[in-house]
PDB file of C-alpha atoms in Angstrom:
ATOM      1  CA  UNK A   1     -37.304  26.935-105.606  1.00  0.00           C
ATOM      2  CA  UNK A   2     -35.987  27.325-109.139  1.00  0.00           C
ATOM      3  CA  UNK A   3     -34.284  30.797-108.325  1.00  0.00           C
ATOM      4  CA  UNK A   4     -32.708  28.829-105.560  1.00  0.00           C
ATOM      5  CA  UNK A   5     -31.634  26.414-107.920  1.00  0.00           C
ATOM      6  CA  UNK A   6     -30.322  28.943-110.541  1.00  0.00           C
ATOM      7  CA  UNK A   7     -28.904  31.777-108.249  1.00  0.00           C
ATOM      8  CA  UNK A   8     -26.888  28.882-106.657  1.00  0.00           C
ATOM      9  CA  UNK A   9     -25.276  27.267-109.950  1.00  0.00           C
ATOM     10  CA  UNK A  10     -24.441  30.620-110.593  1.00  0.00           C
ATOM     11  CA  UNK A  11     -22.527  31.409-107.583  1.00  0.00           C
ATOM     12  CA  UNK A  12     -21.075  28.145-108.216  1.00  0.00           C
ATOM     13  CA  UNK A  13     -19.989  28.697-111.985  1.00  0.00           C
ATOM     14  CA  UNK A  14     -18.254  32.296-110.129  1.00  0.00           C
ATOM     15  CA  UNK A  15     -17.164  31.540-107.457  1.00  0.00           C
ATOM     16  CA  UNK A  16     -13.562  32.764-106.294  1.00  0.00           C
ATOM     17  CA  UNK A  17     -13.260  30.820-102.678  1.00  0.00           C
ATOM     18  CA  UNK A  18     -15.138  27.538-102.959  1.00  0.00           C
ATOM     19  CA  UNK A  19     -14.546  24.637-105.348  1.00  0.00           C
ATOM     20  CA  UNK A  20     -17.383  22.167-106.018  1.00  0.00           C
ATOM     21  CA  UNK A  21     -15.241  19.107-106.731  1.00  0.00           C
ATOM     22  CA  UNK A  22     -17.392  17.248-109.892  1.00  0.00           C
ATOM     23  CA  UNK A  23     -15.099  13.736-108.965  1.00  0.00           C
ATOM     24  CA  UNK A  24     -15.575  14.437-105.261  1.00  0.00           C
ATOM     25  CA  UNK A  25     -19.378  13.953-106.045  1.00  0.00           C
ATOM     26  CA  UNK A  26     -19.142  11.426-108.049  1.00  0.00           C
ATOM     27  CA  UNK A  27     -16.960   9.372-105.414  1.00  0.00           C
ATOM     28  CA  UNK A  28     -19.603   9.886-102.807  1.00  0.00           C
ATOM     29  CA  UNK A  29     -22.653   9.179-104.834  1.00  0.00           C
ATOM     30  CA  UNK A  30     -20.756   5.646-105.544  1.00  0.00           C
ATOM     31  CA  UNK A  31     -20.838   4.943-102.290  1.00  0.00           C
ATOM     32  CA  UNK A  32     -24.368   5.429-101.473  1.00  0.00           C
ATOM     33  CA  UNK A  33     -26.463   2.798-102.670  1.00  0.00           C
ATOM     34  CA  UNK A  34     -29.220   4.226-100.778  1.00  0.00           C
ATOM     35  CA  UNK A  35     -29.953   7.657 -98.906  1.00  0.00           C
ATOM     36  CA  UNK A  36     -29.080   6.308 -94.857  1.00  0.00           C
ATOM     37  CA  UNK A  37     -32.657   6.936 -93.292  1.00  0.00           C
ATOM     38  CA  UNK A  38     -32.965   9.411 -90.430  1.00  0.00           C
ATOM     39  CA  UNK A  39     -36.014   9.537 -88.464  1.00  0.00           C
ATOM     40  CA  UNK A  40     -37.067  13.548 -88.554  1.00  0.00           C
ATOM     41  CA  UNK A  41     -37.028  13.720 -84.687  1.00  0.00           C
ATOM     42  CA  UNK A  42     -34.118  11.006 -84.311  1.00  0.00           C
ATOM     43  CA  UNK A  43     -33.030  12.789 -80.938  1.00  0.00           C
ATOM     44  CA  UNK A  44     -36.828  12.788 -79.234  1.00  0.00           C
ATOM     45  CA  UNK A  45     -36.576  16.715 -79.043  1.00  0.00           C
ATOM     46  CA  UNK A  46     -39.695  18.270 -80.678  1.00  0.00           C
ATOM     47  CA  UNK A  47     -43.155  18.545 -79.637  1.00  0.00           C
ATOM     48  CA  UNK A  48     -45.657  16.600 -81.918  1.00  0.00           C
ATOM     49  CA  UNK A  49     -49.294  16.395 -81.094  1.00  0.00           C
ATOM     50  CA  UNK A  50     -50.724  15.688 -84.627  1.00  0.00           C
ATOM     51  CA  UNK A  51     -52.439  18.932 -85.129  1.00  0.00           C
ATOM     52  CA  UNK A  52     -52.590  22.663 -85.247  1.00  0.00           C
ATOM     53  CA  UNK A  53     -50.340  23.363 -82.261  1.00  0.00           C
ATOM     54  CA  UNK A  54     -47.597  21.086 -83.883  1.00  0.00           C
ATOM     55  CA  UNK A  55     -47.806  23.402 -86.907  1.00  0.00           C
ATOM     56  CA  UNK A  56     -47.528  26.596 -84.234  1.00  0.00           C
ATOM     57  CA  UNK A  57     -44.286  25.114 -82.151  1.00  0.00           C
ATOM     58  CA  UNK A  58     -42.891  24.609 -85.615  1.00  0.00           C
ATOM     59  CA  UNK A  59     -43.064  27.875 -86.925  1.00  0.00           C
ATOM     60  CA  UNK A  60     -41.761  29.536 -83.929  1.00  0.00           C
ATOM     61  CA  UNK A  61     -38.863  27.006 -83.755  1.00  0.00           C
ATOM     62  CA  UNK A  62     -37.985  27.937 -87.443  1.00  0.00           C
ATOM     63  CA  UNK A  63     -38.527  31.226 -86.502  1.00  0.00           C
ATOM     64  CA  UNK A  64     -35.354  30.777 -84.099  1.00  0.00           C
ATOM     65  CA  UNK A  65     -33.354  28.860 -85.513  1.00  0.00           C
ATOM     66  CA  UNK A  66     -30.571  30.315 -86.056  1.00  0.00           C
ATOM     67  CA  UNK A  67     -26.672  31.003 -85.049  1.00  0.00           C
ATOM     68  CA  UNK A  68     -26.238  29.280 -81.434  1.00  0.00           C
ATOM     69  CA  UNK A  69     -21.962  29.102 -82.213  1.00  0.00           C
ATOM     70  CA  UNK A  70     -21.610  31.950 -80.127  1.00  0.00           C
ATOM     71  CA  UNK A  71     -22.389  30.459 -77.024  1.00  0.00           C
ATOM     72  CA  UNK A  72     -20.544  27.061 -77.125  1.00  0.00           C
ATOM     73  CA  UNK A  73     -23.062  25.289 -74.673  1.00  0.00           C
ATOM     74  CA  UNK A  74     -25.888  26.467 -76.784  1.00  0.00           C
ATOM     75  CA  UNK A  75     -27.240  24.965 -79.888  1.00  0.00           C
ATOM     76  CA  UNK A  76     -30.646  22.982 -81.952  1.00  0.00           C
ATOM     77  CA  UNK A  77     -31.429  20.694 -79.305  1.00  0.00           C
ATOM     78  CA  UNK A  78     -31.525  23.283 -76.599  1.00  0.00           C
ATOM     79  CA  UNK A  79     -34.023  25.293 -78.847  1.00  0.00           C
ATOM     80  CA  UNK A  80     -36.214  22.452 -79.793  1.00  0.00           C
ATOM     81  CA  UNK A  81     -36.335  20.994 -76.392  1.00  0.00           C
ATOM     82  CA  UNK A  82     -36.552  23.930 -74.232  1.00  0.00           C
ATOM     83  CA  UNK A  83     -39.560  24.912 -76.293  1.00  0.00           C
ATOM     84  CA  UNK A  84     -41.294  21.456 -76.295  1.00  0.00           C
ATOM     85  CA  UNK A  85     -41.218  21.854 -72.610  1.00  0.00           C
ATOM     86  CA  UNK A  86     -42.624  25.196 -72.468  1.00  0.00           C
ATOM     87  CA  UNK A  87     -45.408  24.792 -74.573  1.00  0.00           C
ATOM     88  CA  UNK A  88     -46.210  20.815 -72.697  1.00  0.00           C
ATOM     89  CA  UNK A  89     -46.146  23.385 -69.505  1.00  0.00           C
ATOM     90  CA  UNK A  90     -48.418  25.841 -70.673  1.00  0.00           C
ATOM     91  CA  UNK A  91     -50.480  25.206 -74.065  1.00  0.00           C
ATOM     92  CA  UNK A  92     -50.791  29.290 -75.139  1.00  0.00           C
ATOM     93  CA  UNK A  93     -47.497  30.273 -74.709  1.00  0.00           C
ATOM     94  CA  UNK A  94     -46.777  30.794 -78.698  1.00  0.00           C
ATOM     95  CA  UNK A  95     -50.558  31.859 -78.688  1.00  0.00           C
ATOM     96  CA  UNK A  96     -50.119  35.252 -80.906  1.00  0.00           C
ATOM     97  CA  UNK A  97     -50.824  38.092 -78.342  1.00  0.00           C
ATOM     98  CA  UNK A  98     -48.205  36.716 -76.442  1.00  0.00           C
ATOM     99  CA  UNK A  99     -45.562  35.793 -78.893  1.00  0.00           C
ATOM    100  CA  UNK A 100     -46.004  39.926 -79.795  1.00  0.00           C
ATOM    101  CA  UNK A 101     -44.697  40.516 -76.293  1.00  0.00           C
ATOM    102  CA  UNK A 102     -41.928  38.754 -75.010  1.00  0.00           C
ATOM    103  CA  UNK A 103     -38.759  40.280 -73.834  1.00  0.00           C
ATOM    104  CA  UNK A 104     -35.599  38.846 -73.969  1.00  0.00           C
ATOM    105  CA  UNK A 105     -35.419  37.761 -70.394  1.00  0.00           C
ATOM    106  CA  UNK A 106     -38.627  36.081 -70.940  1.00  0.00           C
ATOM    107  CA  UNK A 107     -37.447  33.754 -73.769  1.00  0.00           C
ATOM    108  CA  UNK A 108     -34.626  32.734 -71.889  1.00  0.00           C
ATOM    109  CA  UNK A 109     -37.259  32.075 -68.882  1.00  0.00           C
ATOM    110  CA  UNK A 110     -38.867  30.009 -72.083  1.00  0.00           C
ATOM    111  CA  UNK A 111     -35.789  27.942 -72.721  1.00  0.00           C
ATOM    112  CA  UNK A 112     -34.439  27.737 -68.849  1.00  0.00           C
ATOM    113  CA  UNK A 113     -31.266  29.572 -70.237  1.00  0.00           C
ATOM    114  CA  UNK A 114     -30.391  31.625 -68.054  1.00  0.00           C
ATOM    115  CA  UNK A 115     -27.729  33.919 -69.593  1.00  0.00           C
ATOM    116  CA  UNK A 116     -28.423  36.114 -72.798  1.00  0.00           C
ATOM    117  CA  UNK A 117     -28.860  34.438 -75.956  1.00  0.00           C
ATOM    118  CA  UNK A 118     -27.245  34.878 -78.831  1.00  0.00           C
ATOM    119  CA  UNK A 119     -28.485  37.517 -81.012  1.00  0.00           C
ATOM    120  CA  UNK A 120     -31.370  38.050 -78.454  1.00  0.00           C
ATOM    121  CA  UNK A 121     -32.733  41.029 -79.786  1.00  0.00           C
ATOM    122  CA  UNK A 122     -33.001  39.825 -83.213  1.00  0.00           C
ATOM    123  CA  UNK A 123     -34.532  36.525 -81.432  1.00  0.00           C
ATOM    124  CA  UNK A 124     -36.975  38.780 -79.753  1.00  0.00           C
ATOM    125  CA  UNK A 125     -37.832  41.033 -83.096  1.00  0.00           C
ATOM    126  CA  UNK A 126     -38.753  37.724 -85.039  1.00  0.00           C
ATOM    127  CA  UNK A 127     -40.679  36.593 -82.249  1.00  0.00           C
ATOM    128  CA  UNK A 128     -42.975  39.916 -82.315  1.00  0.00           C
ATOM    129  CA  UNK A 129     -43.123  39.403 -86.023  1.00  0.00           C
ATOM    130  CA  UNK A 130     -44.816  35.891 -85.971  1.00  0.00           C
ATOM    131  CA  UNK A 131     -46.856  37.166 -83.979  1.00  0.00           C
ATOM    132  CA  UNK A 132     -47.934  40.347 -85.579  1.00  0.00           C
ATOM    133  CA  UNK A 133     -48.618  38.633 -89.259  1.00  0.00           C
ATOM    134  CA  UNK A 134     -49.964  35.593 -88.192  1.00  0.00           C
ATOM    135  CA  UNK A 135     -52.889  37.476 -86.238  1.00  0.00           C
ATOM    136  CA  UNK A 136     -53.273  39.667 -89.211  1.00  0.00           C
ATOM    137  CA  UNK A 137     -53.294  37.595 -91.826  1.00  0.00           C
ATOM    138  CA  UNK A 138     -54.143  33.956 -90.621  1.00  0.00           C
ATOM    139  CA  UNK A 139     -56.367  34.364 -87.782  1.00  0.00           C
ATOM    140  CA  UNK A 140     -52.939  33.738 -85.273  1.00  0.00           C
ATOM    141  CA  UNK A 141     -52.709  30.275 -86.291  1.00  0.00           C
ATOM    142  CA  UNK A 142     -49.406  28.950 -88.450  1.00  0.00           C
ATOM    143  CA  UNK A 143     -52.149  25.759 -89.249  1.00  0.00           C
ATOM    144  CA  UNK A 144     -53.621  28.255 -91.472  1.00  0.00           C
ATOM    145  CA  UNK A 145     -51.055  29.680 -93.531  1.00  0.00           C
ATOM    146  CA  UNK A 146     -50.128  26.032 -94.284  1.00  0.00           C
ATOM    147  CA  UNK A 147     -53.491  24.839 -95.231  1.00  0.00           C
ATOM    148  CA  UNK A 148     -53.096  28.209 -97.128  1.00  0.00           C
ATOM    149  CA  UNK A 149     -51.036  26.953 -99.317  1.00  0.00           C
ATOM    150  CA  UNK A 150     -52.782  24.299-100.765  1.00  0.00           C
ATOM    151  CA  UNK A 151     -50.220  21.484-100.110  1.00  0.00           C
ATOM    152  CA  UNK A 152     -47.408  23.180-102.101  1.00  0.00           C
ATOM    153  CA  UNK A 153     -44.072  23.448-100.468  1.00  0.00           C
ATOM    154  CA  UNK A 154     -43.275  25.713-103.264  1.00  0.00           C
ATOM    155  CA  UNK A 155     -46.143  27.766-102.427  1.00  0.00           C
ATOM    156  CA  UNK A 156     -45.929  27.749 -98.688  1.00  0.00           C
ATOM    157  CA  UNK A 157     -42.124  28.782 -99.040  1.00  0.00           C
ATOM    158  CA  UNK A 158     -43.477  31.887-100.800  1.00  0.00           C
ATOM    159  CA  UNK A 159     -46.042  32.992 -98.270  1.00  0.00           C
ATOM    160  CA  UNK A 160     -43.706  32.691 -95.531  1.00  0.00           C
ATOM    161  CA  UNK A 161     -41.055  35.036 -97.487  1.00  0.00           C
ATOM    162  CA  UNK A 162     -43.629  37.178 -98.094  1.00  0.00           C
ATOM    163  CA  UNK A 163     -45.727  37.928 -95.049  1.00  0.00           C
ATOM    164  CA  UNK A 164     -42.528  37.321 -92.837  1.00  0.00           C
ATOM    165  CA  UNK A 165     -39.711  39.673 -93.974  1.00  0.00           C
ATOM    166  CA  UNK A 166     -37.222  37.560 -91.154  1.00  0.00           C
ATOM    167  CA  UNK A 167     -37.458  34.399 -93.712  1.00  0.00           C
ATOM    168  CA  UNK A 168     -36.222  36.453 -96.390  1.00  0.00           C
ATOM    169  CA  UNK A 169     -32.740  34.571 -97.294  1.00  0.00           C
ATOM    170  CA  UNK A 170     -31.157  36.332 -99.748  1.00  0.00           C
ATOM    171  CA  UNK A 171     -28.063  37.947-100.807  1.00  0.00           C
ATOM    172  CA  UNK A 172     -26.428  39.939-103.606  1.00  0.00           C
ATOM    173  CA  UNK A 173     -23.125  38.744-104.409  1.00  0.00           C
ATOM    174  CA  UNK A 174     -21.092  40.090-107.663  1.00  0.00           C
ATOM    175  CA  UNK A 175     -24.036  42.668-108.497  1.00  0.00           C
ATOM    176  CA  UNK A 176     -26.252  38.919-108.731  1.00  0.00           C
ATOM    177  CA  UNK A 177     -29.487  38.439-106.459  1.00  0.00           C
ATOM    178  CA  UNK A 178     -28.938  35.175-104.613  1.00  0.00           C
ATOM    179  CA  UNK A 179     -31.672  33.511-102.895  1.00  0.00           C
ATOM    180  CA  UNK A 180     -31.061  30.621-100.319  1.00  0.00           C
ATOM    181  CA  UNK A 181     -34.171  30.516 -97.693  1.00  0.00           C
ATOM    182  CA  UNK A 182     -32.975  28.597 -95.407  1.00  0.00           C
ATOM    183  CA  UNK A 183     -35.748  28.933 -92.609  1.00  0.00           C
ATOM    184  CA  UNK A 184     -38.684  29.164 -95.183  1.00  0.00           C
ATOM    185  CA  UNK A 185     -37.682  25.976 -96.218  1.00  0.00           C
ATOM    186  CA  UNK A 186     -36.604  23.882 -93.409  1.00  0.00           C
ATOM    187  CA  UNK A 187     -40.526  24.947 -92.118  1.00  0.00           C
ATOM    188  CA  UNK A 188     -41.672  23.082 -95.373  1.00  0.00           C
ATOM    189  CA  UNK A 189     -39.417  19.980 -94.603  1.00  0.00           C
ATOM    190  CA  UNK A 190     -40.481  20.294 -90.736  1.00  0.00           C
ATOM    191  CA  UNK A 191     -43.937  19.768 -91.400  1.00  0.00           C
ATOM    192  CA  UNK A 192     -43.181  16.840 -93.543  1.00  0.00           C
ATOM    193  CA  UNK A 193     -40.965  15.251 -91.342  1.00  0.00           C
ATOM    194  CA  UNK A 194     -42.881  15.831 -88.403  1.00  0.00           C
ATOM    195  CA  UNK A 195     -46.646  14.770 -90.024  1.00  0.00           C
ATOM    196  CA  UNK A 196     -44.762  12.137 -91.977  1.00  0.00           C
ATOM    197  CA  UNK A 197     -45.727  13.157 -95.137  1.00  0.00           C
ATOM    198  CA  UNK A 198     -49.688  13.325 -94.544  1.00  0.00           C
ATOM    199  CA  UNK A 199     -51.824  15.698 -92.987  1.00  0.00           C
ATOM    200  CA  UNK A 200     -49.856  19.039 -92.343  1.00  0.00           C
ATOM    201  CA  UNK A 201     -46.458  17.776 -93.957  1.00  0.00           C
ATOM    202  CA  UNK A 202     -48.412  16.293 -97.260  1.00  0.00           C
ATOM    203  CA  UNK A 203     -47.077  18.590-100.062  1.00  0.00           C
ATOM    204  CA  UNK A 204     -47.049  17.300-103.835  1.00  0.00           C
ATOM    205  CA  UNK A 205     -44.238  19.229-105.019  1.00  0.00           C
ATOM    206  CA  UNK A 206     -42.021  18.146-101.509  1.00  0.00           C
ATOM    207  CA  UNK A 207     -38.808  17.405-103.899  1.00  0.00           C
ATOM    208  CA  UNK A 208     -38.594  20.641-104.974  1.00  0.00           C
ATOM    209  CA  UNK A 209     -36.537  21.978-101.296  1.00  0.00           C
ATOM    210  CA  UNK A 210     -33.165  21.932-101.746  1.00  0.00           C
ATOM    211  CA  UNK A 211     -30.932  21.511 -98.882  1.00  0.00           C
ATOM    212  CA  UNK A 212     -30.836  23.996 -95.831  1.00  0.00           C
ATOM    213  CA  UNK A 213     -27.519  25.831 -95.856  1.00  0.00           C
ATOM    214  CA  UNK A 214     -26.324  26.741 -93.077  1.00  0.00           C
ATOM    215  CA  UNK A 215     -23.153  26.374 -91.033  1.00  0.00           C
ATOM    216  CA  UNK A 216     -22.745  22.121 -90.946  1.00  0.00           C
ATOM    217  CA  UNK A 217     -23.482  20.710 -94.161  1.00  0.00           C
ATOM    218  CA  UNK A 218     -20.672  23.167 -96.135  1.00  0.00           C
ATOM    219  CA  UNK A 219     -18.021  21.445 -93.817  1.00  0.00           C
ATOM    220  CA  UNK A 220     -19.226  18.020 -93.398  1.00  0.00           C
ATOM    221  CA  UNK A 221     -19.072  18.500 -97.647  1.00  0.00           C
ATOM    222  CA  UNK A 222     -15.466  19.666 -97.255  1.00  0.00           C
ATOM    223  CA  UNK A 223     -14.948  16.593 -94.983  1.00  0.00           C
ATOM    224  CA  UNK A 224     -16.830  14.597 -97.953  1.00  0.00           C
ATOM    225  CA  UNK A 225     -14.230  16.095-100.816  1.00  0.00           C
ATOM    226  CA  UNK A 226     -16.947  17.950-102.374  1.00  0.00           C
ATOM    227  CA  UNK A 227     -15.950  21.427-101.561  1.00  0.00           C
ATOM    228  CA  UNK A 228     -12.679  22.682-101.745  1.00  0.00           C
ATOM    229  CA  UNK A 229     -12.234  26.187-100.224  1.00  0.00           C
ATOM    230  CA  UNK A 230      -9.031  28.402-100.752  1.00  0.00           C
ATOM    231  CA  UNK A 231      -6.265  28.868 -98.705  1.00  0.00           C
ATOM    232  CA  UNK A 232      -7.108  31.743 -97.324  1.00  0.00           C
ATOM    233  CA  UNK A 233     -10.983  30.781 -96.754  1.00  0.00           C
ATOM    234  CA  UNK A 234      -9.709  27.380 -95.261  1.00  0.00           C
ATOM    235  CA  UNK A 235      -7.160  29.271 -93.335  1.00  0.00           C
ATOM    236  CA  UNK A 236      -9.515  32.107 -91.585  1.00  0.00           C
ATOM    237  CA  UNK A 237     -12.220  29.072 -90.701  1.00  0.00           C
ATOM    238  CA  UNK A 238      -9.412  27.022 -89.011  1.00  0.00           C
ATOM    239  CA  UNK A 239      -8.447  30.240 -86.904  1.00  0.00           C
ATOM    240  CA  UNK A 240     -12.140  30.576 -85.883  1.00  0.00           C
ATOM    241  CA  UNK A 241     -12.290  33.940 -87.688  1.00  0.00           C
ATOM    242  CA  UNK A 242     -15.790  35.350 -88.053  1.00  0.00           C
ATOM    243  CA  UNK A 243     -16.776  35.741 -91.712  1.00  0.00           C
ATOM    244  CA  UNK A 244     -18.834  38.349 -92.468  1.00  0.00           C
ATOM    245  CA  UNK A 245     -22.828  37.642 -93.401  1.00  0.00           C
ATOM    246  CA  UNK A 246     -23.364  38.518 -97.136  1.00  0.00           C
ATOM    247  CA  UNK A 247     -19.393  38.504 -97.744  1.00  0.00           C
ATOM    248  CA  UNK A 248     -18.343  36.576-101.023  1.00  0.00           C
ATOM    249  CA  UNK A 249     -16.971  33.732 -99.193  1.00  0.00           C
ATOM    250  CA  UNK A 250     -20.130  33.410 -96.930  1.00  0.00           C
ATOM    251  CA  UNK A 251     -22.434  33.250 -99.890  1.00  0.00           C
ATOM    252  CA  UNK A 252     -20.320  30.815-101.526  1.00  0.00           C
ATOM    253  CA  UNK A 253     -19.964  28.761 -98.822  1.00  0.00           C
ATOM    254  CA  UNK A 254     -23.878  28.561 -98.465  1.00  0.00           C
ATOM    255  CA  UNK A 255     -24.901  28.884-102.149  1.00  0.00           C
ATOM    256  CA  UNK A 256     -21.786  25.768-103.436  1.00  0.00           C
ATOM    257  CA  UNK A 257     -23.544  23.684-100.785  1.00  0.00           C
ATOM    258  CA  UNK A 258     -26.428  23.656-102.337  1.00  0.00           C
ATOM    259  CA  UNK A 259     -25.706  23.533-105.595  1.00  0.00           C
ATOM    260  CA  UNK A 260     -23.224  20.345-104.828  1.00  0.00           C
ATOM    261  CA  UNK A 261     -26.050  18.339-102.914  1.00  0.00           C
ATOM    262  CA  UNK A 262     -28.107  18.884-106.031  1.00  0.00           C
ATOM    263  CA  UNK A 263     -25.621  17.721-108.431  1.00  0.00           C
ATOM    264  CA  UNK A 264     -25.173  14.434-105.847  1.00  0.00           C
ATOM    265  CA  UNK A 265     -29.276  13.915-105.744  1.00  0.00           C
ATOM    266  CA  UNK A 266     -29.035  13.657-109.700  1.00  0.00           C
ATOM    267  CA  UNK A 267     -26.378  10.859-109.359  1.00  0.00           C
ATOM    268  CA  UNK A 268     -27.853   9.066-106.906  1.00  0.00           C
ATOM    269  CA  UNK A 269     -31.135   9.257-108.511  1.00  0.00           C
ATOM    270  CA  UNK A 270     -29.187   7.957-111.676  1.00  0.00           C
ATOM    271  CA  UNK A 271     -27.611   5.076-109.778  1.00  0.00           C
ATOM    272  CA  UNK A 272     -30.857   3.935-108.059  1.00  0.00           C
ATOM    273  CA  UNK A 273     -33.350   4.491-110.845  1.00  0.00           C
ATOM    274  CA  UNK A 274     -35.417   5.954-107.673  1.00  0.00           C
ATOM    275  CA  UNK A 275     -35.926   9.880-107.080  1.00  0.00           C
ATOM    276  CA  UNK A 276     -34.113  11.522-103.995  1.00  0.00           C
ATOM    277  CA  UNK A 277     -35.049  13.856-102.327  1.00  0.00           C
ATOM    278  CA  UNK A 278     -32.900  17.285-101.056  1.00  0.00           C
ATOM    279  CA  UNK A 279     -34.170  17.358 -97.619  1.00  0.00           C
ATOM    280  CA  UNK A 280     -33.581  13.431 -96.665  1.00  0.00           C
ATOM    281  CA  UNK A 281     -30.096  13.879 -98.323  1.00  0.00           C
ATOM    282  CA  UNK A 282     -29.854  17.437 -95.726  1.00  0.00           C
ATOM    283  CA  UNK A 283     -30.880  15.313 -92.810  1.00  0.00           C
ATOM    284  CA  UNK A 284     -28.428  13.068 -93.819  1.00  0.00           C
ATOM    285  CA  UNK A 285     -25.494  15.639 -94.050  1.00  0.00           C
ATOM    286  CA  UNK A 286     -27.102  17.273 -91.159  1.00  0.00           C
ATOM    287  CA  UNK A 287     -26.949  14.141 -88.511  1.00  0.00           C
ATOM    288  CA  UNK A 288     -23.978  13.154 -89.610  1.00  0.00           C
ATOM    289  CA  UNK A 289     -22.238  16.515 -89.252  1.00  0.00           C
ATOM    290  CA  UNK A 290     -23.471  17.093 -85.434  1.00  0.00           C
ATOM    291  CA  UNK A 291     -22.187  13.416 -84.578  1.00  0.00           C
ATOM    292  CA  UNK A 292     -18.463  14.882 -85.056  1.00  0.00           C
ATOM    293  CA  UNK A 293     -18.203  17.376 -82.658  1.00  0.00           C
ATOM    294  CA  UNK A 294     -14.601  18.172 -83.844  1.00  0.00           C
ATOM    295  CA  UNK A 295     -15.718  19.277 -87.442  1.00  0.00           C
ATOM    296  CA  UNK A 296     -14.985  22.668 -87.781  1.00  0.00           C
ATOM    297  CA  UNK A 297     -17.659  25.081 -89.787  1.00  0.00           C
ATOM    298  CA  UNK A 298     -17.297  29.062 -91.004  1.00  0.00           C
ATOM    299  CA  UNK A 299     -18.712  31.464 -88.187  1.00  0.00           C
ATOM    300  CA  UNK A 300     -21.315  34.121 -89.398  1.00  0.00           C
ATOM    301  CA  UNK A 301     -23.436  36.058 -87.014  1.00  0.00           C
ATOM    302  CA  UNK A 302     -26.797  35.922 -88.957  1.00  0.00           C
ATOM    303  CA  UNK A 303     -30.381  35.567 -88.786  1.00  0.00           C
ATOM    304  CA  UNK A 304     -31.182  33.403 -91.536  1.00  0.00           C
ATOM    305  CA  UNK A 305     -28.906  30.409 -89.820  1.00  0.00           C
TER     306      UNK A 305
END
């Protein structure tokens, strides 16, 4: 997670469209004497059976989850639940020869939605690709490639980035390679959420995920005074104007997120004498961010979010 880290303060320390506002930080973190605590499944949406086929719903969620704005009845919830249900129907339906086969119709048969998804092909693609690599490499169970990874977030990160080329988050922005990992990550904080820190979510090295970026926390932020965006940025993302993935203002929007939340974690940590973590201070940012339906976030068709 360290090139996350660094390509991230670097975007930051160039950026041209998005401010990170150092007293903005420093007037949130003095109002938090303690990280709110959010229950992981707070909403009662995601399958959890305390084993293996936890691990397997988990990866294939992660594996979708990603830009529901273009349908505005669509989003998360419908994804987590609608897949709970299917697999509490039918126990192999993410079993590996099948997730190699679906067709778009039948994931939306999956997730009782019954017009196309957003992105469906891609949707479909990854699908084929968990598939494909987990029956080569892990014996078509996601339980192994986290038991793989000997209870290093750091190291399970890695081996989903590199046996899954759909988790591969990254961008070049000013000639710089930028990595973010959105999905590789929130898999890692998944697990721990979901196990509770033991079992398939215990990982040593847990507070080294930074924050997911994706399309809520960068405006809840703004809403927060800790980003400041241009005129021009602020104006196109008021008009609902699609920004393009990989675009300068796209990046920065992603990568200033995370380098903000970072530089709030070392604050708060300061304050409380107590270490924070990244991914309670995302689930934070996260749940607070969905409970204002009027917020108003950038609009990127991508895979990785």
């Amino acid at each position: 997670m360290d090139d996350v880290r660094a390509s991230s303060a670097w975007v930051a320390s160039h950026s041209s469209h998005v401010v990170v506002d150092s007293s903005g930080i420093e007037k949130v973190a003095e109002t938090i004497d303690t990280i709110p605590k959010v229950n992981w499944d707070f909403e009662g949406i995601h399958y959890f059976d305390n084993g293996p086929l936890t691990v397997q719903y988990l990866f294939v969620l992660d594996a979708l989850n990603f830009c529901f704005w273009p349908d505005k009845d669509l989003n998360y919830d419908n994804l987590a639940a609608g897949l709970k249900a299917a697999l509490q129907n039918d126990k192999s339906v993410f079993d590996v020869d099948r997730l190699q086969k679906y067709t778009g119709p039948e994931l939306r048969e999956l997730l009782k939605w019954h017009r196309p998804l957003p992105l469906e092909d891609e949707r479909v693609r990854l699908l084929h690709e968990v598939g494909f690599e987990l029956e080569r490499s892990f014996d078509g169970k996601a339980s192994n490639l986290v038991e793989s990874c000997g209870k290093s977030a750091v190291k399970l990160v890695a081996l989903v980035t590199r046996h899954f080329p759909g988790f591969r988050d990254h961008s070049v922005y000013k000639g710089h390679q930028v990595f973010l990992y959105k999905r590789a990550q929130i898999f890692a904080a998944d697990l721990w959420g979901a196990f509770g820190g033991r079992g398939y979510g215990e990982f040593y090295d847990i507070g080294s995920i930074t924050i997911m970026a994706d399309y809520i926390v960068p405006a809840v932020l703004r809403q927060l005074g800790v980003l400041k965006y241009s005129a021009t940025l602020a104006s196109r993302i008021e008009a609902n104007s699609q920004i393009d993935a990989g675009s300068e203002e796209e990046v920065e929007l992603r990568a200033c997120s995370i380098y903000a939340v970072e530089k709030m974690k070392e604050l708060i940590s300061m304050k409380s004498g107590k270490q924070v973590l990244s991914i309670e201070l995302d689930l934070w940012l996260w749940s607070f961010g969905i409970q204002c339906p009027a917020l108003q976030h950038h609009r990127t068709l991508s895979i990785y979010y």
